[in-house]
Coordinates of N, CA and C in Angstrom, one line a residue:
M1 N 32.4 8.1 4.0 CA 31.8 8.2 5.3 C 32.9 7.9 6.1
R2 N 32.9 8.3 7.5 CA 34.0 8.0 8.2 C 34.3 6.2 8.4
N3 N 35.6 5.8 8.2 CA 35.5 4.6 8.8 C 35.8 4.3 10.5
R4 N 36.2 5.4 10.9 CA 36.3 5.3 12.3 C 36.1 6.4 13.0
I5 N 35.5 6.5 14.4 CA 34.8 7.7 14.7 C 35.8 7.8 16.2
F6 N 36.4 8.8 16.4 CA 37.3 9.1 17.5 C 36.3 10.1 18.7
V7 N 36.6 9.5 19.6 CA 35.8 10.3 20.9 C 36.4 11.2 21.7
M8 N 36.2 12.2 22.1 CA 36.8 13.1 22.8 C 36.1 13.4 24.1
L9 N 36.4 13.1 25.1 CA 35.4 13.4 26.5 C 36.1 14.7 27.4
T10 N 35.4 15.4 27.4 CA 35.5 16.9 28.2 C 34.8 17.2 29.0
V11 N 34.8 17.7 30.2 CA 33.9 17.9 31.3 C 33.8 19.5 31.4
T12 N 32.7 20.2 30.9 CA 32.7 21.7 31.0 C 31.8 22.1 32.4
L13 N 32.5 22.7 33.1 CA 32.1 23.5 34.3 C 31.4 24.5 34.1
A14 N 30.0 24.3 34.8 CA 29.0 25.6 34.5 C 28.3 25.8 35.8
L15 N 28.6 26.7 36.6 CA 28.1 26.8 37.9 C 26.2 27.0 37.9
S16 N 25.8 27.7 36.5 CA 24.3 27.9 36.2 C 23.7 26.6 36.0
V17 N 24.9 25.8 35.3 CA 23.7 24.4 35.3 C 23.5 23.7 36.6
V18 N 24.1 23.9 37.7 CA 23.5 23.6 39.0 C 22.2 23.5 39.1
S19 N 21.8 25.0 39.2 CA 20.3 25.3 39.5 C 19.5 24.8 38.4
A20 N 19.9 24.9 37.3 CA 19.0 24.0 36.1 C 18.5 22.8 36.3
V21 N 19.4 22.0 36.8 CA 19.2 20.5 37.2 C 17.9 20.3 38.5
S22 N 17.9 21.4 38.6 CA 16.9 21.4 39.9 C 15.3 21.6 39.2
I23 N 15.3 21.9 38.4 CA 13.9 22.3 37.6 C 13.6 20.9 36.8
F24 N 14.4 19.7 36.6 CA 14.1 18.5 35.6 C 13.1 17.6 36.4
Q25 N 11.8 18.0 35.7 CA 10.8 17.1 36.4 C 10.1 16.3 35.1
G26 N 9.7 15.1 35.5 CA 8.9 14.3 34.4 C 9.7 13.9 33.6
Q27 N 9.5 12.4 33.1 CA 10.1 11.8 32.0 C 9.8 12.3 30.9
G28 N 11.0 12.5 29.8 CA 10.6 13.1 28.4 C 10.3 14.3 28.2
Q29 N 10.5 15.2 29.4 CA 9.6 16.5 29.2 C 11.2 17.2 28.9
N30 N 11.1 18.4 28.0 CA 12.1 19.3 27.7 C 12.0 20.3 28.6
V31 N 13.4 20.5 29.2 CA 13.5 21.5 30.3 C 14.4 23.0 29.4
L32 N 14.4 23.9 30.1 CA 15.0 25.0 29.8 C 16.7 25.2 30.4
T33 N 17.4 25.2 29.5 CA 18.9 25.2 30.1 C 19.3 27.1 30.1
P34 N 20.2 27.4 30.9 CA 20.7 28.7 30.6 C 20.5 29.7 29.6
K35 N 20.8 28.7 28.5 CA 20.9 29.5 27.1 C 19.7 29.0 26.1
H36 N 18.6 28.9 27.0 CA 17.6 28.6 26.2 C 17.3 27.4 25.1
E37 N 18.4 26.7 25.4 CA 18.3 25.2 24.8 C 17.6 24.3 25.2
T38 N 17.4 22.9 24.7 CA 16.7 22.3 25.7 C 17.4 20.8 26.0
A39 N 17.0 20.3 26.8 CA 17.9 18.8 27.3 C 16.6 17.9 27.7
T40 N 16.5 16.9 27.0 CA 15.3 15.7 27.1 C 15.6 15.0 28.3
R41 N 14.9 14.8 29.2 CA 15.1 14.0 30.5 C 14.9 12.5 30.1
V42 N 15.6 11.5 30.3 CA 15.6 10.2 29.6 C 15.6 9.4 31.0
Q43 N 15.3 7.9 30.3 CA 15.6 7.0 31.3 C 16.3 5.8 30.6
E44 N 17.4 5.2 31.0 CA 18.0 4.2 30.0 C 16.9 3.1 29.8
G45 N 16.8 2.4 28.7 CA 16.0 1.4 28.4 C 14.8 1.9 28.2
V46 N 14.2 2.9 28.4 CA 12.7 3.5 28.4 C 12.7 4.5 26.9
M47 N 12.2 3.7 25.7 CA 12.0 4.3 24.5 C 10.6 3.8 23.5
T48 N 10.4 5.1 22.7 CA 9.3 4.8 22.0 C 9.7 3.7 20.9
D49 N 8.4 3.0 20.3 CA 9.1 2.4 19.0 C 9.7 2.8 18.3
Q50 N 9.3 4.3 17.8 CA 10.1 4.9 16.6 C 11.5 5.2 17.2
Q51 N 11.6 5.4 18.5 CA 13.0 5.6 18.9 C 14.1 4.8 18.9
K52 N 13.3 3.5 19.1 CA 13.9 2.2 19.1 C 14.6 1.7 17.3
K53 N 13.3 2.4 16.8 CA 14.3 2.0 15.0 C 15.2 3.2 15.0
H54 N 14.8 4.4 15.4 CA 15.9 5.1 15.0 C 17.2 4.9 15.8
S55 N 17.3 4.3 16.5 CA 18.8 4.2 17.6 C 19.4 3.3 16.7
K56 N 19.0 2.4 15.8 CA 19.5 1.5 15.2 C 20.4 2.1 14.0
L57 N 19.7 3.1 13.5 CA 20.9 4.3 12.6 C 21.9 4.6 12.9
Y58 N 22.3 4.6 14.2 CA 23.5 5.2 14.7 C 24.4 4.3 15.2
K59 N 24.5 2.7 15.0 CA 25.0 1.9 15.5 C 26.6 1.9 15.4
R60 N 27.1 2.8 14.2 CA 28.6 3.2 14.1 C 29.1 3.7 14.9
Y61 N 28.2 4.7 15.9 CA 28.7 5.6 16.7 C 28.9 4.7 18.1
K62 N 30.3 4.8 18.2 CA 30.7 3.9 19.6 C 31.5 5.0 20.5
G63 N 30.9 4.9 21.4 CA 31.7 6.0 22.8 C 32.6 5.2 23.0
I64 N 33.2 5.9 24.3 CA 34.2 5.4 25.0 C 33.6 4.5 26.1
A65 N 32.6 4.9 26.4 CA 31.6 3.7 27.5 C 30.4 4.1 27.5
K66 N 29.6 3.8 28.1 CA 28.1 3.9 28.1 C 28.0 5.3 28.9
V67 N 26.9 5.9 28.6 CA 26.8 7.5 29.4 C 26.9 7.4 30.8
R68 N 26.1 6.2 31.1 CA 25.7 6.3 32.7 C 27.2 5.8 33.6
D69 N 28.4 5.2 32.6 CA 29.3 5.0 33.4 C 30.4 6.4 33.1
L70 N 29.9 7.2 32.2 CA 30.8 8.2 32.2 C 30.5 9.4 33.3
I71 N 29.1 9.1 33.6 CA 28.6 10.1 34.8 C 29.1 9.6 36.2
R72 N 29.2 8.3 36.0 CA 29.5 7.7 37.4 C 30.9 8.0 37.7
Q73 N 31.8 8.1 36.6 CA 33.4 8.4 36.7 C 33.7 9.8 36.8
D74 N 32.6 10.5 36.4 CA 33.1 11.9 36.8 C 32.0 12.4 37.8
A75 N 32.0 12.1 39.0 CA 30.3 12.0 39.7 C 30.9 13.3 40.7
N76 N 32.2 13.7 40.6 CA 32.5 14.8 41.5 C 32.6 15.9 41.0
S77 N 32.3 15.9 40.0 CA 31.7 17.2 39.1 C 30.3 17.4 39.0
S78 N 29.9 18.8 39.3 CA 28.4 19.2 38.7 C 28.1 19.9 37.6
G79 N 29.3 20.3 36.9 CA 29.0 20.9 35.4 C 28.5 19.8 34.5
E80 N 28.2 20.4 33.5 CA 27.9 19.5 32.1 C 28.9 18.6 31.7
L81 N 28.3 17.4 31.3 CA 29.3 16.3 30.8 C 29.3 16.5 29.2
T82 N 30.1 16.7 28.5 CA 30.3 16.9 27.3 C 31.1 15.8 26.5
V83 N 30.2 15.2 25.6 CA 31.1 14.0 24.8 C 31.1 14.5 23.3
T84 N 32.5 14.9 22.9 CA 32.2 15.2 21.2 C 33.0 14.1 20.5
V85 N 32.1 14.2 19.5 CA 32.7 13.1 18.4 C 33.1 14.0 17.2
L86 N 34.5 13.7 16.8 CA 35.7 14.5 15.8 C 35.0 14.1 14.9
P87 N 34.9 15.4 13.8 CA 34.8 15.3 12.6 C 35.5 14.3 11.6
G88 N 35.2 13.5 10.9 CA 35.9 12.5 10.0 C 36.6 13.3 8.7
S89 N 37.3 12.6 7.9 CA 38.0 13.0 6.7 C 36.9 14.0 5.6
P90 N 37.8 14.8 4.9 CA 36.8 15.3 4.3 C 36.4 14.6 2.5
E91 N 35.4 14.5 2.3 CA 35.2 13.9 1.1 C 35.9 14.5 -0.1
L92 N 36.4 13.4 -1.2 CA 37.2 13.8 -1.8 C 36.8 14.0 -3.4
S93 N 37.2 14.9 -4.1 CA 36.8 14.7 -5.7 C 37.9 13.6 -6.4
P94 N 37.3 13.5 -7.5 CA 38.3 12.4 -8.4 C 39.7 13.0 -8.6
E95 N 39.8 14.1 -8.2 CA 41.2 14.8 -8.6 C 41.9 15.0 -7.2
G96 N 41.1 14.2 -6.3 CA 42.0 14.2 -5.0 C 41.9 15.5 -4.2
Q97 N 41.2 16.5 -4.5 CA 41.2 17.6 -3.6 C 39.8 17.5 -2.7
S98 N 39.9 18.0 -1.5 CA 38.7 17.9 -0.8 C 37.5 18.8 -0.9
K99 N 36.2 18.5 -0.9 CA 35.4 19.0 -1.3 C 34.4 18.9 -0.4
N100 N 33.6 20.1 -0.1 CA 32.4 19.9 0.5 C 30.9 20.1 -0.2
A101 N 30.1 20.2 0.4 CA 28.5 19.9 -0.1 C 28.4 20.9 -0.8
F102 N 29.0 22.2 -0.9 CA 28.9 23.1 -1.8 C 29.4 22.8 -3.3
S103 N 30.1 22.0 -3.6 CA 30.6 21.5 -4.6 C 30.1 20.2 -5.0
L104 N 29.2 19.5 -4.3 CA 28.7 18.1 -4.6 C 27.5 18.1 -4.4
L105 N 26.6 19.3 -5.1 CA 25.3 19.4 -4.8 C 24.8 17.9 -5.9
D106 N 25.4 18.0 -7.1 CA 24.8 17.1 -7.8 C 24.7 15.6 -7.2
N107 N 25.9 15.2 -6.5 CA 26.0 13.5 -5.7 C 24.8 13.6 -4.9
L108 N 25.0 14.9 -3.8 CA 23.6 15.1 -2.8 C 22.4 14.3 -3.4
A109 N 21.9 15.3 -4.6 CA 20.7 15.4 -5.1 C 20.7 13.9 -5.9
A110 N 21.6 13.3 -6.6 CA 21.7 11.9 -6.9 C 20.9 10.8 -5.7
K111 N 21.6 11.1 -4.4 CA 21.6 10.1 -3.3 C 19.9 10.5 -2.6
A112 N 19.4 11.6 -2.7 CA 18.3 12.0 -1.8 C 17.1 11.7 -2.4
D113 N 16.2 11.4 -1.6 CA 15.0 10.9 -1.6 C 13.9 12.0 -1.6
A114 N 14.3 13.3 -0.9 CA 13.3 14.3 -0.9 C 14.5 15.6 -0.7
V115 N 14.1 16.8 -0.9 CA 14.8 18.0 -0.6 C 13.6 19.0 -0.3
I116 N 14.1 19.4 1.1 CA 13.0 20.6 1.5 C 13.6 21.6 2.5
I117 N 12.9 22.5 2.8 CA 13.1 23.5 3.4 C 12.2 23.6 4.3
G118 N 12.7 23.6 5.8 CA 11.8 23.7 6.7 C 12.3 24.5 8.1
N119 N 11.4 24.5 9.0 CA 11.7 25.1 10.4 C 11.5 24.0 11.5
V120 N 12.3 24.1 12.3 CA 12.5 23.3 13.6 C 11.4 23.8 14.5
T121 N 10.6 23.1 14.7 CA 9.2 23.6 15.7 C 9.7 22.6 17.1
D122 N 10.4 21.6 17.1 CA 10.3 21.0 18.5 C 11.6 19.8 18.3
K123 N 11.9 19.2 19.3 CA 13.0 18.2 19.2 C 13.2 17.4 20.7
E124 N 13.6 16.3 20.5 CA 13.5 15.2 21.8 C 14.6 14.4 21.5
S125 N 15.7 14.4 22.5 CA 17.0 13.7 22.3 C 16.6 12.5 23.1
Q126 N 17.4 11.4 22.5 CA 17.2 10.1 23.4 C 18.5 9.3 23.5
L127 N 19.0 8.4 24.2 CA 19.9 7.2 24.1 C 19.9 6.2 23.0
T128 N 21.0 5.8 22.8 CA 20.9 4.9 21.8 C 20.6 3.6 22.8
E129 N 20.2 2.4 22.3 CA 20.0 1.1 22.8 C 21.1 0.8 23.6
D130 N 22.1 0.8 23.1 CA 23.2 0.4 23.7 C 24.2 1.6 25.0
G131 N 23.2 2.6 24.8 CA 23.6 3.6 25.8 C 24.9 4.2 25.8
T132 N 25.7 4.1 24.6 CA 26.9 4.9 24.5 C 26.9 6.2 23.7
F133 N 25.6 6.7 23.0 CA 25.6 7.5 21.8 C 24.0 8.2 22.3
V134 N 23.9 9.3 21.7 CA 22.7 10.2 21.8 C 22.3 10.6 20.1
F135 N 21.3 10.2 20.1 CA 20.5 11.3 18.8 C 19.4 12.4 19.1
T136 N 19.0 12.7 18.0 CA 18.0 14.0 18.2 C 16.7 13.7 17.2
D137 N 15.5 13.6 17.3 CA 14.5 13.6 16.6 C 14.2 15.0 16.6
Y138 N 14.0 15.5 15.3 CA 13.7 17.1 15.3 C 12.0 17.2 14.4
A139 N 11.3 17.6 15.0 CA 10.3 18.0 14.2 C 10.2 19.2 13.2
M140 N 9.9 18.9 12.0 CA 10.0 20.2 11.2 C 8.8 20.6 10.5
K141 N 8.6 21.8 10.1 CA 7.5 22.1 9.5 C 7.8 22.5 8.5
V142 N 7.3 21.7 7.0 CA 7.8 22.0 5.7 C 7.2 23.1 5.3
E143 N 8.2 24.4 4.7 CA 8.3 25.4 4.4 C 8.1 25.2 2.7
E144 N 9.1 24.4 2.3 CA 8.9 24.4 0.5 C 9.7 22.8 0.3
V145 N 9.1 22.4 -0.8 CA 9.6 21.0 -1.3 C 10.0 21.4 -2.5
L146 N 11.4 21.1 -2.5 CA 12.2 21.5 -3.6 C 12.4 20.2 -4.7
M147 N 12.1 18.9 -3.8 CA 12.1 17.6 -4.5 C 11.2 16.8 -3.8
D148 N 10.2 16.3 -4.3 CA 9.2 15.4 -3.3 C 9.6 13.6 -3.3
N149 N 9.2 13.5 -2.3 CA 9.6 11.8 -2.0 C 8.6 11.2 -2.9
S150 N 9.1 10.3 -3.8 CA 8.0 9.7 -4.7 C 7.3 8.3 -4.2
K151 N 8.2 8.1 -2.8 CA 7.4 6.9 -2.3 C 6.6 7.3 -1.4
A152 N 6.6 8.6 -0.7 CA 5.6 9.4 0.4 C 5.5 10.9 0.2
H153 N 4.3 11.1 -0.5 CA 4.1 12.6 -0.7 C 4.5 13.3 0.4
I154 N 5.0 14.5 0.3 CA 5.4 15.5 1.7 C 4.6 16.7 1.1
E155 N 3.6 17.2 2.1 CA 2.7 17.9 2.0 C 3.8 19.4 2.6
L156 N 3.1 20.6 2.1 CA 3.3 21.9 2.5 C 2.8 22.1 3.8
Q157 N 3.6 22.7 5.1 CA 2.7 23.4 6.2 C 2.6 21.8 6.9
R158 N 3.1 20.9 6.9 CA 2.9 19.6 7.6 C 4.1 19.6 8.2
S159 N 4.3 18.8 9.2 CA 5.5 18.2 10.0 C 5.8 16.9 9.9
L160 N 7.1 17.0 9.3 CA 7.9 15.5 9.5 C 8.9 15.5 10.4
T161 N 9.5 14.2 10.6 CA 10.6 14.1 11.7 C 11.9 14.2 11.0
V162 N 12.8 14.7 11.5 CA 14.2 14.3 10.8 C 15.2 14.1 11.7
T163 N 15.4 12.8 11.8 CA 16.5 12.6 12.8 C 18.2 12.6 12.7
G164 N 18.9 13.1 13.8 CA 20.1 13.0 13.6 C 21.1 12.9 14.5
P165 N 22.2 12.7 14.7 CA 23.1 12.3 15.6 C 23.6 13.2 16.8
G166 N 23.7 13.1 17.9 CA 23.8 14.0 18.8 C 22.7 14.6 19.6
G167 N 23.1 15.2 20.7 CA 21.8 16.0 21.3 C 22.2 16.1 23.1
K168 N 20.9 16.8 23.8 CA 21.0 17.0 25.5 C 20.2 16.4 25.9
I169 N 20.6 15.7 26.6 CA 19.9 15.0 27.8 C 20.3 15.1 29.3
V170 N 19.0 14.6 30.0 CA 19.3 14.8 31.4 C 19.3 13.2 31.9
L171 N 20.4 12.4 32.5 CA 20.2 11.1 32.8 C 20.9 11.0 34.2
N172 N 19.9 10.5 35.1 CA 20.2 10.3 36.4 C 20.7 11.4 37.3
G173 N 20.0 12.6 36.8 CA 20.2 13.6 37.3 C 21.4 14.6 37.1
R174 N 21.9 14.3 35.8 CA 23.4 14.8 35.1 C 22.9 15.5 33.9
R175 N 23.2 16.7 33.5 CA 22.9 16.9 31.9 C 24.1 16.9 31.4
V176 N 23.8 16.1 30.0 CA 24.6 15.6 29.4 C 24.7 16.1 27.6
S177 N 25.6 16.6 27.3 CA 25.4 17.2 25.9 C 26.6 16.3 25.0
V178 N 26.1 15.7 24.2 CA 26.7 14.8 22.9 C 26.7 15.3 21.5
T179 N 27.8 16.0 21.1 CA 27.9 16.5 19.6 C 28.7 15.7 18.7
D180 N 28.4 15.5 17.3 CA 28.7 15.3 16.3 C 29.2 16.4 15.6
R181 N 30.3 16.9 15.6 CA 30.6 18.2 14.7 C 30.8 18.3 13.7
S182 N 30.7 16.9 12.6 CA 30.2 16.6 11.4 C 28.6 16.9 11.3
F183 N 27.8 17.2 12.1 CA 26.5 17.4 12.0 C 26.0 18.0 13.4
K184 N 26.1 19.8 13.1 CA 25.9 20.4 14.5 C 24.5 20.3 14.8
P185 N 24.2 20.7 15.7 CA 22.9 20.4 16.2 C 21.9 21.3 15.7
M186 N 20.6 21.2 15.5 CA 19.7 22.2 14.9 C 19.0 23.0 16.2
T187 N 18.4 24.1 16.0 CA 17.9 24.9 17.0 C 16.3 25.0 17.1
T188 N 15.4 25.1 18.0 CA 14.3 25.4 17.7 C 13.8 26.7 16.6
G189 N 13.3 26.9 16.1 CA 13.0 28.0 15.2 C 14.0 28.5 14.1
G190 N 14.9 27.4 13.9 CA 15.6 27.6 13.0 C 15.4 27.3 11.7
R191 N 15.7 27.6 10.5 CA 15.5 27.4 9.2 C 16.5 26.7 8.4
Y192 N 16.2 25.4 7.6 CA 17.1 24.6 7.2 C 16.6 24.2 5.9
L193 N 17.6 23.6 5.2 CA 17.5 22.9 3.8 C 18.5 21.6 3.8
F194 N 17.4 20.3 3.5 CA 17.9 19.2 3.9 C 18.0 18.5 2.2
F195 N 18.9 17.6 2.2 CA 18.9 16.6 1.3 C 18.8 15.0 2.2
L196 N 17.5 14.8 2.0 CA 17.0 13.7 3.2 C 17.1 12.2 2.4
K197 N 17.2 11.3 3.1 CA 16.9 9.8 2.9 C 15.7 9.5 3.7
Y198 N 15.0 8.5 3.0 CA 13.7 8.3 3.7 C 14.1 7.1 4.7
V199 N 13.2 7.2 5.8 CA 13.3 6.0 6.8 C 12.0 5.5 6.7
A200 N 11.9 4.4 6.1 CA 10.7 3.6 5.7 C 10.1 3.2 6.8
D201 N 10.9 2.5 7.5 CA 10.0 2.1 9.0 C 9.3 2.7 10.1
T202 N 9.6 4.1 9.8 CA 9.2 5.2 10.6 C 8.3 6.2 9.9
G203 N 8.8 6.5 8.8 CA 8.2 7.5 7.8 C 8.9 9.0 8.2
A204 N 9.8 8.7 8.7 CA 11.0 9.7 9.1 C 12.0 9.9 8.0
Y205 N 12.8 10.8 8.4 CA 14.0 11.1 7.3 C 15.2 11.3 8.1
Q206 N 16.3 11.1 7.4 CA 17.6 11.7 7.8 C 18.5 12.3 6.8
A207 N 19.5 13.3 6.9 CA 20.2 13.3 6.1 C 21.0 12.6 5.2
V208 N 21.1 12.8 4.0 CA 21.9 11.7 3.2 C 23.2 11.5 3.5
S209 N 24.0 12.7 4.0 CA 25.4 12.4 4.6 C 25.6 13.7 5.5
E210 N 26.8 13.8 6.1 CA 27.1 14.8 7.1 C 27.4 16.3 6.0
N211 N 27.4 16.0 4.7 CA 27.3 17.3 3.9 C 25.9 17.7 3.3
G212 N 24.9 17.0 3.9 CA 23.4 17.4 3.3 C 22.7 18.0 3.9
S213 N 23.1 18.9 5.2 CA 22.3 19.8 6.1 C 22.9 21.1 5.6
F214 N 22.0 22.4 5.8 CA 22.4 23.5 5.7 C 21.4 24.4 6.4
E215 N 22.0 25.6 7.0 CA 21.3 26.3 8.0 C 20.9 27.7 7.0
L216 N 19.7 28.1 6.9 CA 19.5 29.3 6.2 C 19.5 30.5 7.0
I217 N 20.4 31.5 7.1 CA 20.4 32.6 7.8 C 20.6 33.8 7.1
D218 N 19.5 34.6 7.4 CA 19.5 36.0 6.5 C 19.7 35.6 5.1
N219 N 20.3 36.0 4.2 CA 20.7 35.6 3.0 C 21.9 35.0 2.8
N220 N 22.3 34.0 3.6 CA 23.2 32.9 3.4 C 22.7 31.7 3.6
A221 N 23.3 30.4 3.1 CA 23.2 29.0 3.1 C 24.5 28.7 4.1
V222 N 24.5 28.4 5.0 CA 25.5 27.6 6.1 C 25.8 26.0 6.1
L223 N 26.4 25.5 5.9 CA 26.9 24.2 5.8 C 26.9 23.7 7.2
L224 N 26.1 22.9 7.9 CA 26.0 22.6 9.4 C 27.6 21.8 9.5
T225 N 28.1 20.9 8.8 CA 29.2 20.5 8.9 C 30.2 21.5 9.2
E226 N 31.2 21.1 10.4 CA 32.5 21.7 10.8 C 33.5 21.3 9.9
S227 N 34.0 21.9 9.0 CA 35.2 21.5 8.3 C 36.4 21.6 8.8
P228 N 37.4 20.5 8.7 CA 38.6 20.8 9.4 C 39.7 21.6 8.4
T229 N 38.8 21.9 7.2 CA 40.0 22.6 6.4 C 39.4 24.1 6.0
E230 N 38.3 24.6 6.1 CA 37.6 25.8 5.7 C 36.8 26.3 7.1
S231 N 37.3 27.8 7.3 CA 36.8 28.5 8.5 C 35.7 29.0 8.1
R232 N 35.0 28.9 6.7 CA 33.8 29.5 6.5 C 33.1 28.8 5.7
N233 N 32.1 28.2 6.1 CA 31.4 27.1 4.9 C 30.0 27.8 4.9
E234 N 29.9 28.6 3.9 CA 28.4 29.2 3.7 C 28.5 30.3 2.3
R235 N 27.2 30.2 1.6 CA 27.2 30.7 0.5 C 25.8 31.5 0.3
N236 N 25.9 32.8 -0.7 CA 24.8 33.7 -0.9 C 23.6 32.8 -1.1
L237 N 22.6 32.5 -0.2 CA 21.3 32.0 -0.3 C 20.9 31.8 -1.9
E238 N 20.7 33.0 -2.6 CA 19.8 32.8 -4.0 C 20.6 32.2 -4.7
S239 N 21.9 32.3 -4.8 CA 22.8 31.9 -5.8 C 23.1 30.2 -5.5
F240 N 22.6 29.6 -3.9 CA 22.6 28.4 -3.6 C 21.5 27.6 -4.3
L241 N 20.5 28.5 -3.9 CA 19.1 27.9 -4.0 C 19.2 27.7 -5.5
S242 N 19.7 28.2 -6.5 CA 19.8 28.0 -7.9 C 20.5 26.8 -8.2
D243 N 21.4 26.9 -7.7 CA 22.5 25.4 -7.8 C 21.8 24.3 -7.5
V244 N 21.2 24.4 -6.4 CA 20.4 23.4 -5.9 C 19.2 22.9 -6.6
R245 N 18.3 23.9 -7.1 CA 17.5 23.4 -8.3 C 17.9 22.7 -9.6
I246 N 19.0 23.3 -9.9 CA 19.7 22.7 -11.3 C 20.2 21.3 -10.8
A247 N 20.7 21.0 -9.4 CA 21.4 20.0 -9.4 C 20.4 18.6 -9.5
I248 N 19.1 19.0 -8.8 CA 18.2 18.2 -8.8 C 17.5 17.9 -10.0
A249 N 17.1 19.0 -10.8 CA 16.7 18.8 -12.2 C 17.7 17.8 -12.8
L250 N 18.8 17.9 -12.8 CA 19.8 17.3 -13.6 C 19.6 15.5 -12.9
S251 N 19.4 15.4 -11.6 CA 19.5 14.2 -11.1 C 18.1 13.5 -11.4
Q252 N 17.0 14.1 -11.6 CA 15.6 13.4 -12.2 C 15.8 13.2 -13.5
S253 N 16.6 14.0 -14.4 CA 16.6 13.7 -15.9 C 17.5 12.3 -16.0
D254 N 18.6 12.2 -15.1 CA 19.3 11.0 -15.2 C 18.7 10.0 -14.8
K255 N 17.7 9.7 -13.9 CA 16.9 9.0 -13.2 C 16.0 8.4 -14.4
R256 N 15.4 9.6 -15.0 CA 14.5 9.1 -16.3 C 15.1 8.2 -16.9
E257 N 16.0 8.8 -17.7 CA 17.2 8.1 -18.5 C 17.4 7.0 -18.3
S258 N 18.0 6.6 -16.9 CA 18.4 5.1 -16.7 C 17.1 4.0 -16.5
K259 N 15.8 4.5 -16.7 CA 15.1 3.8 -16.5 C 14.5 3.0 -17.6

């Protein structure tokens, strides 16, 4: 896990955003952007009980300033304000060589409370309580349970919440995009495989690490992490799922033997 997080602030000028801002109406509503992505209109300090609890999961994310102050400092621009959290150092193997999640499946399975395949049906982004970062709660429709949560059974075709860093919001009339490049944002309609940790306070989940999330596209599994050392983080889906199932079986066997 990263010891420090460096934040780079850039401003993306997009004339089409100006017209998009005019359709933002109603707190908490999602609005279409020119790329058919969604941005959640938020009001600083106004959060649901679940969002307040999820906000605490992102205390380690410290931006260069409160988002409202960044908007004020960039008041002369009408474009999208973009804050990017740079990816951290790659995880190392015992031999000292960098590894990605495809070579660390056993470790992911050992840490996970559940492993699922699901489709994103909705998402809502929110400021953290200190106002310096943004996170997103994704609604996932469960397609397949590869490893069930022993503390809370996961049912097929039911919805569960997966919370993740980053997101798109509209604050004080300005569209803001916050991205953690070690956890690429998910898209509505996308299909994903997650190694998940249970958030008992809310019944939601989050990825066990930045290497625990994969998008399933056609016949490939694509790691959501933007690796600083590899240009393509993808594998054949059938082979990947086979390795995931083996890793889960080995992990469960180890847990039984340790009891």
